[in-house]
Amino acid sequence: TEEWENWATFAYNTIVKHPNGTYFMYYDCVSSDATRNIVRFTCLATSDDGINWVKPILNIATFHNSTANNIVFPLSDEVGVYIYHEPGSVFIDTNPTVDDSEKWKMLAQLDSFLGTYILASPDGLNWKMLYENPSLNASDTQNVAWYDNEINEYVIFMRIDDDNPREHGGEHGDCGHYTGLENQISPDIRRIGRCTTKDLSNFHCANSGIHEA
């Protein structure tokens, strides 16, 4: 266990086969100490065979004033710079029109429950936020997305909750999520929703694609 994993490693993980044949595992690592709340990252492990894994020193992100770690995002744990982060899924974008600098995509929840954002990377290592605003509301889970070459659209399977939003001071937003004073997640009723879009900046949820989970 690394220092930046000392609180937990959670199961919001994705394995992607790099074009060079190496398997990339993006996993959820959480650190905590006596002076602050948890800090959460997406970290990377690699494997040539899918059985034996190593944690490469990437020298990309700063943790405790050092880049000797395998963190890919967020890029700093410094107070005032760090963005609270919950990892999502990673996929290689097969859209034929996508720029090579944005070939890899990550869905990540940032700033607690404020929304799920799209990140982009040319190599699966160096990530940037693709849009200033979230592409969909927060869903408190690992959303899964890819580009479907059959329908020429992006597809995402995501968590959808139903409850009485007025109890939380808000109204129903897109896909059944809450907007308003509190963007609450229902502890009682959870569904899986299928959303599609040609534009990654905004997912639209089809009501007919909602399935009970």
XYZ file of C-alpha atoms in Angstrom:
213
model
C 0.000 0.000 0.000
C 1.335 3.402 -1.021
C 1.040 6.514 1.097
C -1.587 7.930 -1.246
C -3.600 4.703 -0.769
C -3.400 4.574 3.025
C -7.119 5.106 3.656
C -8.622 2.870 0.965
C -8.556 1.534 -2.554
C -12.102 1.322 -3.841
C -13.643 -0.687 -6.657
C -14.277 2.111 -9.164
C -11.789 0.537 -11.544
C -11.402 0.245 -15.323
C -9.045 -1.889 -17.399
C -8.219 -0.696 -20.914
C -5.876 -2.402 -23.384
C -3.408 0.150 -24.702
C -2.720 0.017 -28.468
C 0.829 -1.125 -27.606
C -0.593 -4.227 -25.901
C -0.123 -3.115 -22.288
C -3.107 -3.341 -19.960
C -3.889 -0.124 -18.098
C -5.826 -0.428 -14.847
C -7.253 2.840 -13.545
C -8.135 2.430 -9.890
C -9.567 4.520 -7.074
C -7.047 5.366 -4.330
C -7.773 7.402 -1.205
C -5.419 8.996 1.312
C -6.056 10.590 4.675
C -4.051 11.995 7.561
C -4.722 13.676 10.882
C -4.760 17.198 9.454
C -7.439 16.994 6.743
C -10.246 15.004 5.180
C -9.662 12.334 2.576
C -8.022 13.109 -0.749
C -8.995 10.859 -3.615
C -7.230 10.086 -6.885
C -7.296 7.990 -10.013
C -4.126 5.900 -10.036
C -2.637 3.642 -12.702
C -1.288 0.089 -12.629
C 0.029 -1.654 -15.746
C 0.431 -5.261 -16.835
C 1.723 -7.177 -19.842
C -0.438 -10.230 -19.177
C -3.389 -9.049 -17.049
C -2.141 -11.119 -14.111
C 1.017 -9.470 -12.826
C 0.644 -5.734 -12.166
C 3.071 -2.929 -11.373
C 2.522 0.648 -10.223
C 4.711 2.803 -12.475
C 6.292 6.022 -11.220
C 4.699 8.520 -13.604
C 6.004 11.895 -12.359
C 2.710 13.505 -13.392
C 0.855 14.487 -10.194
C 2.153 15.983 -6.958
C 1.498 14.240 -3.653
C 3.170 15.600 -0.516
C 5.492 17.713 -2.689
C 6.682 14.726 -4.721
C 5.786 13.393 -8.170
C 7.194 9.914 -7.433
C 3.797 8.215 -7.624
C 1.354 6.558 -10.014
C -1.397 9.184 -9.750
C -2.865 10.447 -13.019
C -5.602 12.793 -11.689
C -6.103 15.209 -9.946
C -2.670 16.708 -10.419
C -2.069 18.005 -6.888
C -3.099 17.293 -3.296
C -2.237 20.837 -2.222
C -4.934 22.563 -0.188
C -6.600 25.193 -2.373
C -5.531 23.393 -5.553
C -6.893 19.892 -5.038
C -10.306 19.183 -6.588
C -12.387 16.522 -4.860
C -12.570 13.644 -7.293
C -14.449 10.371 -7.647
C -13.097 8.218 -10.477
C -15.287 6.965 -13.278
C -14.634 4.799 -16.300
C -11.949 5.257 -18.956
C -12.367 4.350 -22.627
C -10.545 4.793 -25.920
C -12.721 6.946 -28.149
C -13.354 5.202 -31.488
C -15.206 8.165 -32.968
C -13.471 8.587 -36.373
C -13.650 12.373 -36.073
C -12.002 12.661 -32.658
C -8.692 14.510 -32.404
C -5.657 12.394 -31.453
C -5.040 14.684 -28.478
C -8.419 13.602 -27.042
C -8.370 9.915 -28.010
C -8.698 8.714 -24.417
C -11.712 9.744 -22.340
C -12.466 9.579 -18.614
C -15.741 10.203 -16.793
C -15.050 11.649 -13.357
C -17.149 13.215 -10.646
C -15.616 16.456 -9.390
C -16.411 18.861 -6.552
C -18.454 16.339 -4.559
C -21.997 16.099 -6.011
C -21.763 19.009 -8.441
C -21.489 16.915 -11.562
C -19.780 14.331 -13.748
C -17.154 15.753 -16.089
C -15.397 14.482 -19.199
C -11.593 14.404 -19.186
C -9.447 13.794 -22.270
C -5.933 12.510 -22.877
C -3.702 11.740 -25.874
C -2.015 8.776 -24.179
C -4.051 7.651 -21.178
C -1.557 9.323 -18.829
C -1.851 13.093 -19.139
C -5.410 14.243 -18.529
C -7.244 17.542 -18.857
C -10.846 18.601 -18.369
C -12.508 18.674 -21.770
C -15.345 21.041 -20.838
C -15.727 23.685 -18.175
C -19.166 22.430 -17.162
C -20.331 18.907 -16.238
C -21.780 16.742 -19.002
C -24.333 15.188 -16.665
C -25.415 15.500 -13.066
C -23.662 13.644 -10.283
C -24.697 10.012 -9.850
C -22.529 8.717 -6.991
C -21.244 5.651 -8.823
C -19.003 4.536 -11.679
C -20.613 5.569 -14.943
C -19.653 3.519 -18.005
C -19.392 5.041 -21.484
C -18.068 4.330 -24.964
C -18.515 5.388 -28.574
C -20.920 3.082 -30.402
C -19.855 2.847 -34.044
C -23.147 1.177 -34.978
C -25.291 4.185 -34.045
C -22.527 6.816 -34.310
C -23.213 8.154 -30.839
C -21.707 8.026 -27.377
C -23.538 5.734 -24.960
C -23.451 5.923 -21.179
C -24.982 3.687 -18.546
C -25.449 5.661 -15.364
C -27.242 5.622 -12.027
C -30.634 7.315 -11.842
C -32.505 7.881 -8.591
C -36.131 8.648 -7.824
C -37.326 10.314 -4.639
C -39.182 13.417 -3.561
C -36.739 16.241 -4.359
C -38.851 18.821 -2.533
C -37.756 17.214 0.717
C -34.226 18.298 -0.154
C -35.030 21.793 -1.384
C -34.623 21.055 -5.086
C -36.426 19.989 -8.231
C -35.993 17.092 -10.604
C -33.337 17.811 -13.207
C -32.286 15.871 -16.296
C -32.485 12.077 -16.011
C -34.250 12.240 -12.639
C -31.368 13.889 -10.807
C -31.825 16.784 -8.454
C -31.115 20.423 -9.015
C -31.491 23.215 -6.536
C -30.267 23.640 -3.010
C -29.042 20.083 -2.659
C -28.225 17.603 -5.429
C -29.328 14.588 -3.394
C -28.909 10.913 -4.194
C -31.779 8.704 -3.072
C -30.794 5.884 -0.710
C -33.991 3.981 -1.482
C -34.710 3.780 -5.206
C -31.909 3.268 -7.713
C -32.137 2.654 -11.426
C -29.831 2.217 -14.385
C -30.350 4.716 -17.186
C -29.051 4.565 -20.737
C -28.112 7.917 -22.243
C -26.845 8.735 -25.726
C -25.354 11.793 -27.354
C -23.354 12.914 -30.351
C -21.890 15.678 -28.206
C -19.936 14.643 -25.111
C -20.592 18.001 -23.496
C -24.186 17.032 -22.707
C -25.736 13.585 -22.261
C -29.466 13.122 -22.787
C -31.315 10.317 -21.044
C -34.047 8.455 -22.896
C -36.913 7.571 -20.560
C -37.523 4.391 -22.511
C -33.967 3.335 -21.698
C -34.392 3.375 -17.915
C -34.181 -0.068 -16.335
C -34.713 -1.101 -12.731
C -31.478 -2.116 -11.008
